[in-house]
XYZ file of C-alpha atoms in Angstrom:
652
model
C -1.206 14.903 25.669
C -4.004 13.805 28.018
C -7.320 15.594 27.665
C -9.119 16.683 30.855
C -12.393 14.961 31.801
C -15.382 16.399 30.028
C -13.405 18.115 27.258
C -14.576 15.765 24.498
C -18.148 15.817 25.803
C -18.178 19.625 25.630
C -16.643 19.478 22.160
C -19.356 17.102 20.937
C -21.963 19.367 22.499
C -20.755 22.402 20.564
C -20.344 20.795 17.141
C -22.759 18.438 15.381
C -21.642 15.555 13.220
C -23.840 16.779 10.371
C -21.983 20.121 10.411
C -18.608 18.374 10.292
C -19.596 15.867 7.587
C -21.521 18.543 5.684
C -18.208 20.091 4.636
C -17.399 16.936 2.681
C -20.772 15.741 1.344
C -23.933 17.025 -0.326
C -26.985 15.897 1.639
C -29.789 14.129 -0.212
C -32.749 16.396 0.502
C -35.289 13.720 -0.385
C -34.017 11.129 2.087
C -32.747 13.444 4.849
C -34.889 14.634 7.727
C -32.962 17.417 9.530
C -35.716 17.870 12.106
C -34.982 14.355 13.381
C -31.208 14.636 12.948
C -31.351 12.124 10.101
C -29.047 12.826 7.124
C -28.214 10.849 3.963
C -25.607 11.493 1.259
C -23.282 9.705 -1.196
C -20.405 8.341 0.858
C -17.219 10.470 0.959
C -15.073 7.363 1.541
C -15.848 5.527 -1.714
C -17.138 6.340 -5.167
C -20.899 5.975 -5.492
C -23.954 7.730 -6.892
C -26.573 6.579 -4.393
C -27.023 8.064 -0.900
C -25.856 5.169 1.314
C -23.949 7.315 3.873
C -26.122 7.909 6.955
C -25.559 10.384 9.819
C -27.568 10.153 13.026
C -27.050 13.537 14.687
C -28.796 12.559 17.888
C -26.502 9.607 18.516
C -23.474 11.310 16.953
C -22.553 8.394 14.697
C -22.304 7.770 10.949
C -22.500 4.546 8.947
C -22.153 3.748 5.231
C -24.252 0.841 4.004
C -21.963 0.505 0.984
C -18.396 0.418 2.347
C -19.359 -0.069 6.034
C -17.370 2.958 7.225
C -18.557 4.029 10.673
C -17.603 6.208 13.632
C -18.146 9.533 15.377
C -17.109 13.059 14.402
C -13.501 12.537 15.520
C -13.262 9.362 13.446
C -14.780 11.216 10.482
C -12.126 13.961 10.627
C -9.348 11.394 11.081
C -10.456 9.328 8.087
C -11.476 12.160 5.757
C -8.434 14.359 6.405
C -5.918 11.591 7.178
C -4.811 13.030 10.532
C -4.089 11.630 13.996
C -6.574 11.547 16.861
C -5.145 14.613 18.581
C -4.932 16.545 15.315
C -8.597 15.737 14.663
C -9.499 17.018 18.132
C -7.572 20.237 17.427
C -9.440 20.726 14.137
C -12.800 20.289 15.863
C -11.769 22.490 18.801
C -10.914 25.362 16.448
C -14.273 24.954 14.745
C -16.028 24.967 18.123
C -14.084 27.993 19.374
C -12.468 25.991 22.179
C -8.846 26.235 23.308
C -6.863 23.053 23.554
C -5.987 22.361 27.200
C -2.445 23.204 28.273
C -0.190 20.834 30.202
C 0.032 22.920 33.356
C 2.239 20.382 35.125
C 5.221 21.320 32.901
C 5.891 25.098 33.010
C 8.740 24.859 30.513
C 6.559 23.029 28.006
C 3.818 25.623 28.434
C 6.336 28.432 27.898
C 7.642 26.722 24.784
C 4.111 26.391 23.395
C 3.429 30.068 24.091
C 6.602 31.056 22.250
C 5.745 28.787 19.316
C 2.312 30.412 19.195
C 3.877 33.894 19.052
C 6.280 32.848 16.292
C 3.451 31.273 14.294
C 1.466 34.505 14.659
C 4.423 36.494 13.282
C 4.601 34.096 10.318
C 0.889 34.591 9.600
C 1.407 38.367 9.605
C 4.163 37.865 7.028
C 1.830 35.726 4.855
C -0.687 38.582 4.810
C 1.980 41.224 4.138
C 3.508 39.305 1.220
C 0.066 38.603 -0.238
C -0.882 42.277 -0.038
C 2.366 43.278 -1.766
C 1.668 40.839 -4.628
C -1.779 42.342 -5.183
C -0.516 45.919 -5.014
C 1.081 48.004 -7.736
C 4.620 46.963 -6.789
C 3.703 43.338 -7.505
C 2.627 43.874 -11.127
C 5.838 42.441 -12.609
C 5.565 39.369 -10.397
C 1.940 38.876 -11.395
C 3.019 38.950 -15.046
C 5.641 36.309 -14.313
C 3.021 34.141 -12.613
C 0.820 34.383 -15.700
C 3.709 33.281 -17.938
C 4.040 30.204 -15.745
C 0.417 29.361 -16.532
C -0.841 29.642 -12.944
C -4.458 30.647 -12.461
C -5.635 33.226 -9.858
C -7.327 30.358 -8.025
C -4.016 28.496 -7.755
C -2.223 31.641 -6.545
C -4.849 32.071 -3.846
C -4.861 28.393 -2.927
C -1.113 28.334 -2.296
C -1.142 31.825 -0.733
C 1.622 33.062 -2.999
C 3.019 36.510 -2.246
C 5.786 38.970 -3.038
C 8.663 40.222 -0.898
C 9.563 43.709 -2.262
C 13.225 44.460 -2.900
C 13.588 46.609 0.228
C 15.837 46.058 3.265
C 13.381 47.381 5.823
C 9.991 46.225 4.527
C 8.921 43.742 7.202
C 11.608 44.807 9.648
C 10.138 48.266 10.178
C 6.630 46.861 10.572
C 7.624 44.293 13.207
C 9.753 46.837 15.036
C 6.774 49.162 15.359
C 4.684 46.296 16.780
C 7.381 45.255 19.251
C 7.784 41.890 17.499
C 11.314 42.313 16.157
C 12.822 39.575 18.351
C 10.092 37.149 17.291
C 10.664 38.049 13.632
C 14.376 37.272 14.023
C 13.609 33.973 15.780
C 11.155 33.053 12.988
C 13.827 33.666 10.320
C 12.041 36.601 8.676
C 14.545 39.260 9.797
C 18.335 39.022 9.951
C 20.334 40.625 12.760
C 23.685 41.844 11.394
C 26.938 41.769 13.350
C 26.704 45.514 13.945
C 23.289 45.093 15.577
C 21.225 46.386 12.651
C 18.273 44.456 11.203
C 17.030 43.853 7.649
C 14.612 41.637 5.731
C 15.800 38.143 4.805
C 13.589 37.863 1.693
C 13.843 40.653 -0.851
C 12.698 40.765 -4.472
C 11.265 37.252 -4.389
C 8.060 35.387 -5.225
C 7.059 33.892 -1.866
C 5.642 30.451 -1.025
C 4.367 29.894 2.537
C 5.381 26.500 3.928
C 2.856 25.021 6.348
C 3.099 22.049 8.677
C 0.488 19.247 8.703
C -1.539 21.224 11.246
C -1.781 24.182 8.880
C 0.614 26.544 10.702
C 2.966 28.628 8.558
C 6.418 27.617 9.782
C 8.685 28.853 6.964
C 8.866 30.450 3.521
C 10.440 29.627 0.216
C 11.311 32.459 -2.128
C 12.122 32.469 -5.847
C 14.348 35.306 -7.023
C 12.845 37.647 -9.628
C 16.268 38.910 -10.679
C 18.831 36.895 -12.609
C 21.551 38.596 -10.546
C 20.410 37.023 -7.266
C 22.945 34.749 -5.598
C 20.440 31.923 -5.200
C 17.444 31.218 -7.427
C 15.550 29.680 -4.489
C 15.963 30.640 -0.840
C 14.318 28.916 2.132
C 13.855 30.064 5.708
C 16.704 29.058 8.034
C 16.309 26.382 10.697
C 14.190 27.817 13.510
C 12.232 26.654 16.522
C 9.321 26.080 14.135
C 11.127 24.847 11.032
C 13.408 21.840 10.545
C 13.624 21.335 6.808
C 14.706 17.689 7.011
C 11.376 16.913 8.689
C 9.048 18.994 6.513
C 7.295 18.356 3.198
C 5.854 21.172 1.127
C 2.039 20.846 0.773
C 2.016 18.094 3.419
C -1.435 18.725 4.917
C -3.493 19.094 1.694
C -1.637 16.201 0.036
C -2.244 13.960 3.035
C -5.963 14.676 2.887
C -6.083 14.007 -0.869
C -4.009 10.836 -0.496
C -6.460 9.596 2.109
C -9.006 9.318 -0.721
C -6.729 8.007 -3.486
C -4.134 6.029 -1.518
C -1.462 7.618 -3.728
C 1.292 10.183 -3.180
C 3.515 11.972 -5.706
C 6.872 13.341 -4.571
C 8.248 16.104 -6.817
C 11.445 18.142 -6.550
C 10.194 21.674 -5.858
C 7.386 24.120 -5.148
C 6.522 24.879 -8.763
C 6.246 21.183 -9.604
C 3.813 20.632 -6.711
C 1.773 23.691 -7.657
C 1.618 22.689 -11.330
C 0.586 19.143 -10.371
C -2.153 20.418 -8.059
C -3.494 22.787 -10.722
C -3.641 19.836 -13.141
C -5.701 17.801 -10.668
C -2.917 15.916 -8.857
C -3.644 17.230 -5.361
C -1.678 14.434 -3.673
C 1.792 15.902 -4.360
C 4.547 16.999 -1.952
C 8.166 18.105 -2.263
C 11.244 18.174 -0.018
C 12.686 21.616 0.591
C 15.764 22.008 -1.543
C 17.636 18.981 -0.204
C 17.772 15.256 -0.848
C 14.963 13.262 0.754
C 15.819 12.358 4.342
C 14.949 9.300 6.414
C 12.444 11.378 8.422
C 10.742 12.589 5.244
C 10.610 9.051 3.873
C 8.869 7.933 7.047
C 6.362 10.787 6.668
C 5.670 9.732 3.077
C 5.024 6.128 4.106
C 2.566 7.307 6.720
C 0.627 8.948 3.897
C 0.866 6.195 1.248
C 2.402 2.717 1.038
C 4.168 3.278 -2.297
C 4.916 6.968 -2.953
C 5.824 7.721 -6.569
C 9.043 9.720 -6.835
C 8.688 12.046 -9.868
C 12.182 13.268 -10.691
C 13.542 15.492 -13.428
C 14.591 13.612 -16.541
C 18.285 14.511 -16.395
C 21.456 13.076 -14.876
C 20.854 14.912 -11.618
C 17.378 13.387 -11.348
C 18.757 9.892 -11.984
C 21.473 10.386 -9.368
C 18.854 11.555 -6.883
C 16.811 8.405 -7.585
C 19.854 6.195 -7.027
C 20.677 7.941 -3.731
C 17.106 7.422 -2.615
C 17.365 3.703 -3.421
C 20.274 3.431 -0.976
C 18.356 5.393 1.668
C 15.202 3.301 1.300
C 16.703 -0.211 1.142
C 17.356 -0.639 4.899
C 13.890 0.750 5.697
C 11.790 -1.407 3.351
C 9.013 -3.404 4.971
C 6.186 -5.622 3.673
C 3.904 -3.342 1.678
C 6.186 -0.289 2.102
C 8.296 0.622 -0.926
C 8.792 3.296 -3.605
C 8.126 3.664 -7.304
C 10.092 5.936 -9.617
C 8.657 8.088 -12.387
C 11.484 9.464 -14.515
C 10.398 12.398 -16.648
C 11.346 12.666 -20.318
C 14.866 13.986 -20.863
C 15.223 17.610 -19.808
C 11.710 17.952 -18.369
C 10.171 18.176 -14.922
C 6.462 17.676 -14.067
C 5.756 21.380 -14.600
C 7.314 21.278 -18.109
C 5.505 18.064 -19.074
C 2.094 19.341 -17.979
C 2.561 22.644 -19.824
C 3.711 20.916 -23.026
C 1.398 17.895 -23.179
C -1.221 18.248 -20.450
C -2.370 16.236 -17.443
C -2.887 13.089 -19.526
C 0.806 12.882 -20.347
C 1.654 13.294 -16.679
C -0.754 10.504 -15.745
C 0.817 8.244 -18.374
C 4.252 8.927 -16.914
C 2.994 8.106 -13.431
C 1.374 4.900 -14.680
C 4.742 3.857 -16.124
C 6.575 4.331 -12.800
C 8.944 1.448 -12.062
C 9.428 -0.303 -8.700
C 12.478 0.243 -6.528
C 13.982 -3.132 -7.413
C 14.105 -2.125 -11.077
C 15.926 1.106 -10.228
C 18.434 -0.961 -8.251
C 18.836 -3.396 -11.147
C 19.291 -0.613 -13.710
C 21.962 1.022 -11.606
C 23.963 -2.131 -10.943
C 23.805 -3.431 -14.526
C 24.624 -0.067 -16.128
C 28.317 -0.968 -16.224
C 29.644 -3.706 -18.566
C 29.875 -7.214 -17.126
C 31.656 -8.831 -20.074
C 34.481 -10.464 -18.087
C 34.352 -13.020 -15.287
C 35.715 -10.425 -12.865
C 33.049 -7.847 -13.742
C 30.360 -10.527 -13.611
C 31.519 -11.537 -10.130
C 31.551 -7.854 -9.105
C 27.935 -7.448 -10.288
C 26.834 -10.406 -8.178
C 28.746 -9.038 -5.182
C 27.110 -5.609 -5.496
C 23.619 -7.111 -5.710
C 24.251 -9.305 -2.667
C 25.563 -6.299 -0.740
C 22.474 -4.266 -1.666
C 20.172 -7.090 -0.579
C 21.950 -7.423 2.771
C 21.076 -3.792 3.540
C 17.384 -4.693 3.847
C 16.583 -5.152 7.532
C 13.235 -6.926 7.118
C 13.902 -10.630 6.542
C 10.841 -11.320 4.406
C 11.582 -8.417 2.062
C 15.275 -9.318 2.000
C 14.487 -12.905 1.022
C 12.075 -11.736 -1.687
C 14.703 -9.388 -3.143
C 17.336 -12.114 -3.035
C 15.079 -14.543 -4.886
C 14.065 -12.003 -7.526
C 17.598 -10.759 -8.175
C 18.874 -14.348 -8.396
C 16.206 -15.070 -11.027
C 17.288 -12.004 -12.995
C 20.941 -13.003 -12.815
C 20.159 -16.487 -14.099
C 18.481 -14.986 -17.136
C 21.103 -12.321 -17.748
C 23.683 -12.536 -20.534
C 26.890 -13.369 -18.683
C 30.417 -14.130 -19.916
C 29.349 -17.790 -19.808
C 26.314 -17.174 -21.993
C 22.629 -16.840 -21.185
C 19.528 -15.001 -22.342
C 18.127 -11.552 -21.694
C 17.033 -10.536 -18.208
C 13.288 -10.380 -17.724
C 12.051 -7.291 -15.909
C 9.766 -7.353 -12.870
C 6.680 -6.964 -15.062
C 7.636 -9.606 -17.598
C 9.560 -7.294 -19.948
C 13.318 -6.866 -20.184
C 15.503 -4.196 -18.726
C 19.180 -3.620 -18.123
C 22.112 -4.210 -20.486
C 21.152 -7.866 -20.902
C 18.077 -7.029 -22.977
C 18.279 -7.821 -26.704
C 18.279 -4.132 -27.685
C 21.427 -3.468 -25.666
C 23.555 -6.427 -26.736
C 21.815 -7.563 -29.881
C 19.799 -10.696 -30.566
C 21.969 -13.793 -30.876
C 21.516 -15.787 -34.039
C 18.961 -18.496 -33.542
C 17.544 -16.983 -30.343
C 13.869 -17.859 -30.041
C 11.704 -14.854 -29.320
C 9.468 -15.035 -26.267
C 5.726 -15.561 -26.555
C 3.573 -12.730 -27.777
C 1.828 -10.620 -25.103
C -1.561 -12.170 -25.931
C -0.064 -15.629 -25.492
C 1.601 -14.743 -22.185
C -1.762 -13.697 -20.752
C -3.731 -16.678 -22.076
C -5.222 -19.058 -19.562
C -3.579 -22.043 -21.236
C -0.135 -20.657 -20.439
C -1.176 -19.357 -17.024
C -2.538 -22.755 -15.948
C 0.836 -24.477 -16.173
C 0.756 -25.784 -12.591
C -1.929 -27.046 -10.204
C -1.844 -23.729 -8.319
C -2.192 -21.687 -11.520
C -4.975 -23.959 -12.792
C -6.812 -23.548 -9.474
C -6.576 -19.750 -9.804
C -8.034 -19.939 -13.318
C -10.991 -22.011 -12.067
C -11.546 -19.603 -9.197
C -11.469 -16.609 -11.543
C -14.003 -18.270 -13.857
C -16.397 -18.935 -10.966
C -16.135 -15.413 -9.552
C -16.445 -13.936 -13.049
C -19.691 -15.839 -13.448
C -20.931 -14.337 -10.173
C -19.865 -10.849 -11.284
C -21.802 -11.208 -14.536
C -24.827 -12.838 -12.845
C -25.024 -11.434 -9.284
C -28.575 -12.748 -8.820
C -27.147 -16.276 -8.447
C -25.712 -15.279 -5.067
C -29.052 -15.997 -3.415
C -28.798 -19.636 -4.581
C -25.076 -20.393 -4.373
C -24.269 -18.336 -1.264
C -23.462 -21.298 0.995
C -21.440 -23.209 -1.612
C -19.459 -20.078 -2.553
C -18.729 -19.303 1.093
C -17.392 -22.827 1.755
C -15.383 -23.052 -1.479
C -11.635 -23.314 -0.918
C -9.837 -20.433 -2.681
C -6.061 -20.583 -2.961
C -5.353 -16.938 -3.916
C -5.563 -14.259 -1.228
C -6.851 -11.546 -3.589
C -9.595 -13.799 -4.967
C -10.508 -14.934 -1.464
C -10.914 -11.305 -0.411
C -12.986 -10.566 -3.511
C -15.226 -13.601 -2.805
C -15.839 -12.274 0.720
C -16.616 -8.813 -0.664
C -19.140 -10.326 -3.084
C -20.852 -12.200 -0.256
C -20.958 -9.038 1.863
C -22.323 -6.989 -1.048
C -25.152 -9.458 -1.692
C -27.498 -9.677 -4.697
C -29.505 -6.717 -5.861
C -29.374 -3.741 -8.211
C -26.089 -1.917 -8.848
C -24.176 -4.966 -7.619
C -20.947 -4.076 -9.412
C -21.131 -0.428 -8.304
C -21.642 -1.473 -4.703
C -18.874 -4.050 -4.987
C -16.458 -1.452 -6.385
C -16.982 0.533 -3.192
C -15.222 -2.153 -1.159
C -13.166 -3.873 -3.896
C -12.011 -1.528 -6.638
C -10.906 -3.195 -9.866
C -12.958 -6.378 -9.532
C -13.928 -6.385 -13.226
C -10.328 -5.950 -14.350
C -9.093 -8.690 -12.023
C -11.702 -11.226 -13.098
C -12.330 -10.526 -16.761
C -8.862 -9.511 -17.998
C -7.885 -12.317 -20.377
C -10.988 -14.343 -19.510
C -13.796 -13.561 -21.995
C -12.541 -15.831 -24.755
C -11.956 -18.771 -22.396
C -14.921 -18.253 -20.098
C -17.458 -21.062 -19.978
C -19.837 -20.420 -22.891
C -22.838 -20.294 -20.571
C -21.174 -17.981 -18.035
C -21.945 -14.864 -20.039
C -24.345 -11.952 -19.560
C -28.076 -12.372 -20.194
C -28.173 -16.056 -19.248
C -31.008 -17.499 -17.186
C -30.249 -17.080 -13.444
C -31.368 -20.609 -12.496
C -29.328 -22.130 -15.295
C -26.298 -20.066 -14.272
C -26.721 -21.110 -10.652
C -26.634 -24.785 -11.693
C -23.550 -24.159 -13.850
C -21.691 -22.391 -11.068
C -22.669 -24.954 -8.431
C -21.348 -27.649 -10.740
C -18.153 -25.625 -11.315
C -17.678 -25.199 -7.567
C -18.220 -28.940 -7.007
C -15.718 -29.823 -9.747
C -13.219 -27.325 -8.311
C -13.572 -28.862 -4.850
C -13.202 -32.378 -6.273
C -10.090 -31.354 -8.198
C -8.615 -29.714 -5.105
C -9.243 -32.869 -3.087
C -7.810 -35.122 -5.792
C -4.707 -32.955 -6.160
C -4.232 -32.916 -2.395
C -4.458 -36.700 -2.319
C -2.099 -36.933 -5.265
C 0.338 -34.641 -3.505
C 0.157 -36.881 -0.432
C 0.535 -40.071 -2.504
C 4.372 -40.226 -2.401
C 4.340 -39.844 1.383
C 1.543 -42.382 1.785
C 3.303 -44.754 -0.603
C 6.482 -44.429 1.393
C 4.506 -45.067 4.566
C 2.801 -48.060 2.945
C 6.119 -49.478 1.815
C 7.496 -49.043 5.290
C 4.392 -50.675 6.750
C 4.718 -53.568 4.277
C 8.322 -54.010 5.315
C 7.351 -54.057 9.001
C 4.543 -56.571 8.260
C 6.871 -58.807 6.297
C 9.368 -58.847 9.150
C 6.590 -59.635 11.627
C 5.306 -62.507 9.484
C 8.810 -63.943 9.162
C 9.299 -63.661 12.928
C 5.956 -65.400 13.680
C 6.734 -68.135 11.198
C 10.151 -68.667 12.756
C 8.616 -68.840 16.202
C 6.000 -71.308 14.894
C 8.684 -73.537 13.406
C 10.605 -73.472 16.664
C 7.440 -74.371 18.604
C 6.667 -77.230 16.217
C 10.169 -78.623 16.521
C 9.945 -78.418 20.313
C 6.542 -80.175 20.322
C 7.825 -82.966 18.080
C 10.713 -83.627 20.391
C 8.404 -83.598 23.416
C 6.023 -86.139 21.828
C 8.905 -88.406 21.048
C 9.856 -88.389 24.742
C 6.281 -88.633 26.170
C 3.303 -89.015 23.799
C 0.850 -88.062 26.565
C 2.642 -84.853 27.520
C 1.431 -83.013 24.472
C -2.266 -82.141 24.011
C -2.313 -83.819 20.654
C -1.101 -87.017 22.234
C -3.805 -86.882 24.895
C -6.482 -86.265 22.328
C -5.294 -89.203 20.303
C -5.355 -91.363 23.418
C -8.964 -90.395 24.126
C -9.918 -91.199 20.574
C -8.284 -94.569 20.823
C -10.182 -95.400 24.035
C -13.536 -94.153 22.589
C -14.171 -92.069 25.672
C -17.458 -90.609 24.392
C -19.031 -94.031 24.320
C -18.191 -94.552 27.954
C -19.741 -91.206 28.827
C -22.866 -92.035 26.812
C -23.359 -95.314 28.615
C -22.912 -93.676 31.978
């Protein structure tokens, strides 16, 4: 929708950036000067303790000297709440008390918006009515149930939980008195029977408001309080506001939380999301009683690149994961995938958190497996102990790979699955299949088929991560050298002032290390170097020092003299560059040798041709001299010598 001229200017005039940002930060009173519109605080976009986030109210811009985030109030809302431009404008307009402009050129669209506004108002009235019923005397039994589920009053308030009394005319009578009965029917709150009578849709249920990303209540979910109810959970029907295949429960709050963490958890139901949020996992959503749809998957990817699907640890949960694999395969793109967190047998996230706490849930999330492993587990679950079954396994994997539309991802899957097949125990023999993270999974692992006699066990984990084993190729050796150099900088950041130019020009073969090198140069020397670096490159210490301390150059350790370290690192950079150059020349040697051999062959042919031409010329000259000695220059020269011509010239 196009905004009329002057709308944004008026919006910026009514709301200050410090007011908007002040909802997310705590201003540093020592550094801030409100009288001049000058505000400082720890940055809301990265973890830090110092006040490097600056707001200039007069200019209406912010800038972080740590992570370099910058923008105006609309950018701040977009980045902090993970919303679109127009959604950010709507948020600010509500805060400023301004109405969003209507599209007057389309009467039908304006009428539709007015109707949607009326329906949303009816839904908000229902939220208040259900909440009041929960807090009243008739909601005492439901409140007891909520306590048994371990939900705090703060959580109940946060998710606006309510109670629909077991009465046919509870909301119906209220909306009829207000003249809103038709709207209540259209919103799915009231049912119109065939005989023309009306009654409440939700009765005797614990109620969960379902809001869209903009915060509007568009539907309800209700859990039955009686074991005799036909359905344990009941959702609103499809309405003008609500299309369940395009809605995620807790979408807005989870999107905002995911904007800070970059992570998203997808659970199966309301109670799982609520339990996760109460345990500190605010970035959780759930589909609404159905399998995840393509639209919902697209919504998840707009929130996070690799949502973690947390499914119940039973057969139904595994089947749901396998169905989702088939849905996701054609839609995979570089950087866009899924991970799967399968709960312990018979448990869902709510059960796990209650039994073992948030730490156990975090451990389960950390152990989530990538989509390719779920595909591999599914396809290798059946025996492949005959040539026919082995051929069928290969056919299924090829068919799954062909579903992937993106060529780069498809090629990567094909390569990885081919590697796994080569290592899998087949009817023709072979070893166990290594998993994506270096372990083994699927029926080909030793635990499933038994270790063959004489099989040599793989290297120990400490050996697999050693630099000696990692540096088994020129590329791997180059990465080790690069890690050592950057680790030295991390441990001695003061050397940056001396080695800045050399480090900037150094050729780095790995993209992640190249990005980290650039972040180090941008961070610059000074106090709290690692803290400031973490603001733009989280996990630098883990990346550089994991597996390195015992191999690191003995002088590249903490508490070494800065000048000495600078000399060591400059020497290391020079040796790295020399090695890179030598390896490049060595790599070009076969081509150059082939070129040289070809050049030698061309030279040899040329020499032979010249010699042949010379012999032919000599033979021709000999014959010519025999016919006429004076015709050839040599003959004339000899004649002059014989006549002593120089003496004649001297006498003249």
